Coordinates of C-alpha atoms in Angstrom, one line a residue:
X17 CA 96.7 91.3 74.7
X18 CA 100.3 91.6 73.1
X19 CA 103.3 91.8 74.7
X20 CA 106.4 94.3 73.4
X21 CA 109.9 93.8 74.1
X22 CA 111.9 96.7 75.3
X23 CA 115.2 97.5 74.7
X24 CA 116.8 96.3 78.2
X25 CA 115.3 93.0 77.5
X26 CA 112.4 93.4 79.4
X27 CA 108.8 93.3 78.3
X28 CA 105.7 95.3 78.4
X29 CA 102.1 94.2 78.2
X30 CA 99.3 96.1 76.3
X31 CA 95.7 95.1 76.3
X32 CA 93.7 96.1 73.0
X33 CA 89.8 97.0 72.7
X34 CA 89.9 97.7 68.8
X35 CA 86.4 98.2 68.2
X36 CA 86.2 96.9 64.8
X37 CA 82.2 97.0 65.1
X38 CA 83.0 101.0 65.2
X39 CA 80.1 102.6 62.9
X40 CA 81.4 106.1 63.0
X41 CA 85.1 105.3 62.3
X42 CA 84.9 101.9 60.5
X43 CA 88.7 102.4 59.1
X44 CA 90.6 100.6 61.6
X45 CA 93.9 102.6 60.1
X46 CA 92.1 106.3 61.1
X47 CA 89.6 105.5 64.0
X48 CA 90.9 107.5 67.2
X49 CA 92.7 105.6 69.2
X50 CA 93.4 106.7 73.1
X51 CA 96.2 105.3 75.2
X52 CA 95.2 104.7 79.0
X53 CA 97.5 104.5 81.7
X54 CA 96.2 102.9 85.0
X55 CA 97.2 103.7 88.4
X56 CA 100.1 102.3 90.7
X57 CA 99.3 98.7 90.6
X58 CA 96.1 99.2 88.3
X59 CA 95.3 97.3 85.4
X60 CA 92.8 97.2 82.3
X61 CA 90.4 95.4 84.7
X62 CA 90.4 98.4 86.9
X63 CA 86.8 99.3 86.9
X64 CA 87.9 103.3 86.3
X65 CA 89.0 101.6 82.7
X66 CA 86.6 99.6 81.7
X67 CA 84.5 102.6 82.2
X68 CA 86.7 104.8 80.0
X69 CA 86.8 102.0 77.3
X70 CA 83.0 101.8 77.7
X71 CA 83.1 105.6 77.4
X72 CA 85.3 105.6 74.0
X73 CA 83.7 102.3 72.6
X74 CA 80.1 104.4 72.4
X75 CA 82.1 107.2 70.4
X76 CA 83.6 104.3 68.2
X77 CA 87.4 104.9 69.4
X78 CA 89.6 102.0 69.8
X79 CA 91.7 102.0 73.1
X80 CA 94.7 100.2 74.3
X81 CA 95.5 100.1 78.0
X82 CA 99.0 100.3 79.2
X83 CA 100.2 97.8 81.7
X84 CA 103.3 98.7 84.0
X85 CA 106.2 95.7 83.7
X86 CA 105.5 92.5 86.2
X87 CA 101.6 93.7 86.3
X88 CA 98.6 92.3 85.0
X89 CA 100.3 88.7 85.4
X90 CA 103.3 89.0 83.1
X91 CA 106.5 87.8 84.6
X92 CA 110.0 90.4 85.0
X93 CA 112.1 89.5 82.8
X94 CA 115.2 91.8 84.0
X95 CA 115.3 93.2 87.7
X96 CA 113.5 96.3 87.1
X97 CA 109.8 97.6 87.7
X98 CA 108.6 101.3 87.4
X99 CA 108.2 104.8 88.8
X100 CA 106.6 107.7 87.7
X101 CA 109.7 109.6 87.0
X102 CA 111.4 107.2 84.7
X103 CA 108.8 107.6 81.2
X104 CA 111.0 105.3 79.3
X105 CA 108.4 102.6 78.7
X106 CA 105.7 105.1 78.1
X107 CA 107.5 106.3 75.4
X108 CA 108.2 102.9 73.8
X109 CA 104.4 102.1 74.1
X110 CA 103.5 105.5 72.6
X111 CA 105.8 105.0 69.8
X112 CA 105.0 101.4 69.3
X113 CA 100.8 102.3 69.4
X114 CA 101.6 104.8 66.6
X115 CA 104.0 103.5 64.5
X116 CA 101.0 101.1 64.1
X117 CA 98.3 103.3 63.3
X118 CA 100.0 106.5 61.9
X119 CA 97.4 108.1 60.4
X120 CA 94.7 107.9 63.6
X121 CA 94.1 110.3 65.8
X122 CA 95.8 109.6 69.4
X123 CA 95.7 110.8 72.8
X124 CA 96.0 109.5 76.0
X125 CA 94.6 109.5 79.3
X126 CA 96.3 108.8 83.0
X127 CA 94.6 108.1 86.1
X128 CA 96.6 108.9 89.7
X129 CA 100.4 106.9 88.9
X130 CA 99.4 107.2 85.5
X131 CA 98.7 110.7 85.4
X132 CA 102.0 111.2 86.6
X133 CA 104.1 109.3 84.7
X134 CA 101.8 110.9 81.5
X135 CA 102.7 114.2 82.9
X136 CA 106.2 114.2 83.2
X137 CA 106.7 112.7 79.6
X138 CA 104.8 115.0 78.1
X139 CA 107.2 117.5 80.2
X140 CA 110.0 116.2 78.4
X141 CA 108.5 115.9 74.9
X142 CA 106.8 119.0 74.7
X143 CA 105.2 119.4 71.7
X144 CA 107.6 116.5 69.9
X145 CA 104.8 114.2 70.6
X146 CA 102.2 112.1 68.0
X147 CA 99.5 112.5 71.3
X148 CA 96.7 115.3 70.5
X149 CA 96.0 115.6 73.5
X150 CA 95.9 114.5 77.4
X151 CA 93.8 114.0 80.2
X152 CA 94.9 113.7 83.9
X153 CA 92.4 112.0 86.5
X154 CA 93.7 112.4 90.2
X155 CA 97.2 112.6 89.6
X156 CA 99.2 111.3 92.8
X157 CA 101.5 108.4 94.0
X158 CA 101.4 106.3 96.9
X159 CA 104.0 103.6 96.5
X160 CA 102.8 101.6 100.0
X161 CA 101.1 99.2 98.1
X162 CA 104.1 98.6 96.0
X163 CA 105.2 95.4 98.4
X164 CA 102.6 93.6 96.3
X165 CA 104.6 93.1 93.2
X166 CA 107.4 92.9 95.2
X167 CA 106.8 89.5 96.6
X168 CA 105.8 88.2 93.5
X169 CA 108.8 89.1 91.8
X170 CA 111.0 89.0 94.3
X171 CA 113.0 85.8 93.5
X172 CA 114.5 88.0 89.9
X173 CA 114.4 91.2 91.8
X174 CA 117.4 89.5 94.4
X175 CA 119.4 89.8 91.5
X176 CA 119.9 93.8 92.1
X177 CA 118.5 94.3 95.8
X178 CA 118.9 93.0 99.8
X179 CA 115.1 92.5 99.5
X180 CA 115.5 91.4 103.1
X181 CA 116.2 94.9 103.4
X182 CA 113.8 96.8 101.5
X183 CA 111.1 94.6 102.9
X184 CA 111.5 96.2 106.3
X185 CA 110.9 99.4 104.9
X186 CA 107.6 100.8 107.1
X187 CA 107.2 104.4 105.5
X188 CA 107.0 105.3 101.4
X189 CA 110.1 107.5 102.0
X190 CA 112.0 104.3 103.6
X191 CA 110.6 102.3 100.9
X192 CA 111.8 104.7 97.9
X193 CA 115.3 105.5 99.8
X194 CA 116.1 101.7 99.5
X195 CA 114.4 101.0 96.6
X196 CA 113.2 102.7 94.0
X197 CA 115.5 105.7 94.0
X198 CA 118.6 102.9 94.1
X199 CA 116.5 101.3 91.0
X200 CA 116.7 104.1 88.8
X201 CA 120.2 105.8 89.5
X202 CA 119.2 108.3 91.9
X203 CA 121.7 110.0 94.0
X204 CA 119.3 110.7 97.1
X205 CA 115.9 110.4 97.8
X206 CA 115.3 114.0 97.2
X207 CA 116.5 113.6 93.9
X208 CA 114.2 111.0 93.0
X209 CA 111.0 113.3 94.8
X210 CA 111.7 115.9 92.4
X211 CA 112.3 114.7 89.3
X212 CA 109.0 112.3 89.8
X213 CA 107.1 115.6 90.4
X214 CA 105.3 116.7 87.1
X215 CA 104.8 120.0 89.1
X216 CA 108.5 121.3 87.4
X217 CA 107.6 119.9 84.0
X218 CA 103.9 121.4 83.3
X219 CA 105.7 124.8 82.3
X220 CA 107.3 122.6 79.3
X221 CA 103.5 120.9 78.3
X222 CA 103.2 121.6 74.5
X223 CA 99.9 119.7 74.0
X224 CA 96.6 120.1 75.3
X225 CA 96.3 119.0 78.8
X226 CA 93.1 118.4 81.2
X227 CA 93.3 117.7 84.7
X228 CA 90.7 116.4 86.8
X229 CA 91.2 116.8 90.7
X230 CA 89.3 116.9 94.0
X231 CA 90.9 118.9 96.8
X232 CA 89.3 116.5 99.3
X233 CA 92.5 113.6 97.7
X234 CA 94.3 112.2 100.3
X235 CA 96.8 111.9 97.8
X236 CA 97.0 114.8 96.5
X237 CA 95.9 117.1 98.7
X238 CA 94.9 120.8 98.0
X239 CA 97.9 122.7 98.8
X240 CA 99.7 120.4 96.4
X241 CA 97.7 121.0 93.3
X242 CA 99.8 123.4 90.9
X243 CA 97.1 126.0 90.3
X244 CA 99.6 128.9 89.8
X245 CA 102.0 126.9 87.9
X246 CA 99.6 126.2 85.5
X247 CA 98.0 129.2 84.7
X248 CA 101.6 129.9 83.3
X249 CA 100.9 127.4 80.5
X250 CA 98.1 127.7 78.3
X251 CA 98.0 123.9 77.7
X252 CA 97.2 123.1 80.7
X253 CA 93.8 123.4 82.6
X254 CA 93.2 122.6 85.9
X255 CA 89.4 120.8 86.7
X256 CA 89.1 121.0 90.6
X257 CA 86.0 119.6 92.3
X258 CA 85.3 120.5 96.3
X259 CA 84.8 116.4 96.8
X260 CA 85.3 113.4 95.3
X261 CA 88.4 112.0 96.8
X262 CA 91.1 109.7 94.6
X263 CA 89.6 108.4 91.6
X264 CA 86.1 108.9 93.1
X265 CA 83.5 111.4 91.6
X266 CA 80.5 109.5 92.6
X267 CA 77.1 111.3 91.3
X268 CA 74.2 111.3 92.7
X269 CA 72.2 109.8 96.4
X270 CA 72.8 106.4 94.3
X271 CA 76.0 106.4 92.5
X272 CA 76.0 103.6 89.8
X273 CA 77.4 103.5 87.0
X274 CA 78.3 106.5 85.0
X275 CA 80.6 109.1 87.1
X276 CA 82.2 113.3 86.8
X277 CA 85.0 111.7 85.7
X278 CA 83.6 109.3 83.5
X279 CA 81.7 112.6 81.9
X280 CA 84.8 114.7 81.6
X281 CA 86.8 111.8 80.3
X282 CA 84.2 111.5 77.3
X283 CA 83.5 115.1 76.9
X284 CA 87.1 116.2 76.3
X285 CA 88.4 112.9 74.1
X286 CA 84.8 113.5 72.0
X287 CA 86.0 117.5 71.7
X288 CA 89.8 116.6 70.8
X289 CA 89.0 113.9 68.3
X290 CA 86.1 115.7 66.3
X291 CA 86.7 119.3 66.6
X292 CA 90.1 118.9 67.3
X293 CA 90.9 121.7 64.8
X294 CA 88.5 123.9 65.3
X295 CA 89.2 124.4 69.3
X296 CA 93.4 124.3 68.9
X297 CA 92.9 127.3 66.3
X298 CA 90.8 129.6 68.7

């Protein structure tokens, strides 16, 4: 684990898998390295990433998991959390992850919250990115089980915010209205909704992006998925599965184990990483 400071004074925690036992890529300073973004209040003990480290370890990729600020047991250090619209700690972490291995190859890979907040940096970066490439697992938000890290952290988050109030909040749109839109400077709710919304940024995607959805997600449900927008970008391609739910893609009469998504994940970072090249030229 390490933890980086960030320019407001705040911190950020990353947890490491280096895979220095690595036999194809035994260079630490050029073994791929991919950068995976849990979900809303996910962590690198999520089960979805340990899978995808298991995935990458097999290929001999290192991976570092990024932990959202007050998750994954690390204390607030200023009054402020995260949202999906606000990619200013992503880009810290991506610039931090490659400043320390420039000469590996790097992508990264979101899953729901994650996806998002992926998305919409990679919006605003366009190609001005060191990432190869992207992949996007059930992108979708659901801030209702927000109030988690609000208790903990409620004593520093006081500082900023009648918690009494925000507390009482009993829908996501309450909850956001007094909360998070406040947190980040938005003017109304709305605002917040659209700007958080990587639906207006995949236009500006200058990388290769894969996105993995099932039009049975509660979360993100089918009339919601982008299709035409993103057949305006060729970037960006669209994976869409007739089931599977949010973060599901269970195989078989006795899913164990390996998953879809666990398949694709491995599939597309093995394609990026060793014929990288080859597939960008075509």
């Amino acid at each position: 684990s390490e933890l980086i400071k960030t320019a407001d004074g705040g911190q950020i925690s990353l947890d490491w898998f280096d895979n220095n036992d690595s036999s194809y890529y035994p260079d630490a300073s050029t073994r791929p390295t991919v950068l995976l973004l849990p979900g809303l209040t996910g962590t690198s003990k999520e089960s979805y990433i340990l899978h995808m480290i298991h995935q990458s370890e097999t290929l001999g990729y290192r991976c570092v998991v990024f932990n959202n600020r007050g998750i994954a047991g690390e204390e607030l250090l200023t009054p402020r959390t995260y949202c999906a619209a606000n990619t200013e700690d992503l880009e810290a972490v991506i610039h931090h992850v490659h400043s320390l291995h420039p000469s590996a190859p790097f992508m990264a890979a979101g899953v729901s919250m994650g996806g998002m907040l992926l998305l919409n940096y990679l919006g605003k970066t366009g190609r001005d990115t060191p990432l190869m490439a992207a992949a996007i697992f059930s992108a979708g938000w659901d801030p209702s089980n927000f109030s988690v890290l609000l208790f903990r952290h409620r004593q520093m988050l006081e500082k900023l915010f009648d918690m009494d109030l925000v507390m009482k909040a009993r829908t996501v749109r309450e909850f956001d209205k007094q909360f998070t839109s406040v947190m980040f400077g938005y003017r109304s709710i709305d605002d917040y909704y659209e700007d958080a919304s990587p639906c207006r940024k995949l236009k500006s995607v200058g990388i290769p992006v894969l996105c993995l959805n099932s039009v049975d997600d509660v979360f993100s449900p089918a009339h919601a998925i982008p299709v035409e927008t993103a057949k305006q970008n060729a970037n960006v391609a669209l994976v869409l599965t007739s089931c599977g739910g949010h973060i599901g893609f269970l195989e078989g009469i006795w899913p164990r184990k390996c998953t879809y998504m666990d398949r694709v994940f491995k599939q597309f970072v093995q394609a990026v990483f060793e014929h990288g090249n080859k597939i960008f030229s075509m």
